Amino acid sequence: GEDVEQSLFLSVREGDSSVINCTYTDSSSTYLYWYKQEPGAGLQLLTYIFSNMDMKQDQRLTVLLNKKDKHLSLRIADTQTGDSAIYFCAVSNSGYSTLTFGKGTMLLVSP
Amino acid sequence: DTAVSQTPKYLVTQMGNDKSIKCEQNLGHDTMYWYKQDSKKFLKIMFSYNNKELIINETVPNRFSPKSPDKAHLNLHINSLELGDSAVYFCASSLREDTEAFFGQGTRLTVV
């Protein structure tokens, strides 16, 4: 089945850019998502990209997709302390009912 | 006004007990899901329901049973709880299978 890998931890200073990386194994993955989980809270969908796209930008967030390498990244510009959370990469080939999540990357933003 | 609400938020129980976690969504969505997040933060889908019909059942022990009394509710029943069932369980819903899923706050289950 699908396997999704992420680095477990990233530490940046406030104002820097953060880049969180994700790799997946199923080349038929069509939907690729980034979720944010703050302590004690549920999962919040940040952004998503379809496999027919290479890049998507949404305010401070930029998603890059390299289909050849099966690599997805999330860039957060001007990272703020409020961005500290766990970020999950999730992929699917048929919508939300078959989402496979990575283990999450804990982003720590220091002042 | 919470879109997807789960109760209880925390649940501590002894091995062998039977427990239920409730989930309600007020978004008028057709599809609801249950996910399990283990101690290593790994999320895995357990069930999804579309118009009260189970459409996915991953390799989940049959001690776990989803029950949907109506389109707005998908409750999770767990029989004969085991230590390994300790995790955070998330309920979610989406308008359709291919639209954005909204997640609840999670229920932290601890089996002692």
mmCIF file of N, CA, C and O in Angstrom, chain B residues 1 3-4 10 33 36 56 63 74 76 82 93 98 107:
data_model
loop_
_atom_site.group_PDB
_atom_site.id
_atom_site.type_symbol
_atom_site.label_atom_id
_atom_site.label_comp_id
_atom_site.label_asym_id
_atom_site.label_seq_id
_atom_site.Cartn_x
_atom_site.Cartn_y
_atom_site.Cartn_z
ATOM 1 N N ASP B 1 -21.719 25.756 17.776
ATOM 2 C CA ASP B 1 -21.506 26.043 16.358
ATOM 3 C C ASP B 1 -20.376 25.207 15.773
ATOM 4 O O ASP B 1 -20.007 25.388 14.625
ATOM 5 N N ALA B 3 -18.390 22.598 13.880
ATOM 6 C CA ALA B 3 -18.830 21.886 12.694
ATOM 7 C C ALA B 3 -18.850 20.377 12.927
ATOM 8 O O ALA B 3 -19.824 19.707 12.604
ATOM 9 N N VAL B 4 -17.745 19.853 13.466
ATOM 10 C CA VAL B 4 -17.650 18.427 13.773
ATOM 11 C C VAL B 4 -17.295 18.320 15.252
ATOM 12 O O VAL B 4 -16.242 18.797 15.663
ATOM 13 N N TYR B 10 -11.809 13.358 26.456
ATOM 14 C CA TYR B 10 -10.870 12.446 27.103
ATOM 15 C C TYR B 10 -11.664 11.253 27.648
ATOM 16 O O TYR B 10 -12.765 11.424 28.168
ATOM 17 N N TYR B 33 -16.062 9.998 8.711
ATOM 18 C CA TYR B 33 -14.907 9.101 8.837
ATOM 19 C C TYR B 33 -14.484 8.983 10.300
ATOM 20 O O TYR B 33 -14.710 9.878 11.107
ATOM 21 N N LYS B 36 -7.629 6.921 13.436
ATOM 22 C CA LYS B 36 -6.911 6.646 14.678
ATOM 23 C C LYS B 36 -5.509 7.236 14.569
ATOM 24 O O LYS B 36 -4.814 7.015 13.565
ATOM 25 N N ILE B 56 -15.712 1.955 3.517
ATOM 26 C CA ILE B 56 -14.350 1.481 3.723
ATOM 27 C C ILE B 56 -14.249 0.885 5.111
ATOM 28 O O ILE B 56 -14.756 1.420 6.051
ATOM 29 N N ARG B 63 -13.659 -5.687 17.017
ATOM 30 C CA ARG B 63 -14.086 -5.108 18.306
ATOM 31 C C ARG B 63 -14.536 -3.660 18.098
ATOM 32 O O ARG B 63 -15.209 -3.087 18.944
ATOM 33 N N LEU B 74 -21.925 9.672 13.456
ATOM 34 C CA LEU B 74 -21.207 8.408 13.264
ATOM 35 C C LEU B 74 -20.483 8.107 14.567
ATOM 36 O O LEU B 74 -19.477 8.735 14.876
ATOM 37 N N LEU B 76 -18.554 5.583 17.356
ATOM 38 C CA LEU B 76 -17.581 4.488 17.326
ATOM 39 C C LEU B 76 -17.716 3.675 18.609
ATOM 40 O O LEU B 76 -17.527 4.215 19.698
ATOM 41 N N GLU B 82 -8.434 -2.974 24.728
ATOM 42 C CA GLU B 82 -7.084 -3.464 24.982
ATOM 43 C C GLU B 82 -6.143 -2.269 25.148
ATOM 44 O O GLU B 82 -6.443 -1.164 24.684
ATOM 45 N N SER B 93 -15.734 14.719 8.557
ATOM 46 C CA SER B 93 -16.826 14.618 7.587
ATOM 47 C C SER B 93 -16.468 15.419 6.345
ATOM 48 O O SER B 93 -15.660 16.341 6.389
ATOM 49 N N ASP B 98 -14.706 13.313 -2.399
ATOM 50 C CA ASP B 98 -13.599 14.025 -3.033
ATOM 51 C C ASP B 98 -13.547 15.492 -2.632
ATOM 52 O O ASP B 98 -12.900 16.296 -3.291
ATOM 53 N N THR B 107 -10.612 12.555 20.312
ATOM 54 C CA THR B 107 -10.901 11.968 21.621
ATOM 55 C C THR B 107 -9.677 11.169 22.031
ATOM 56 O O THR B 107 -9.279 10.234 21.339
#
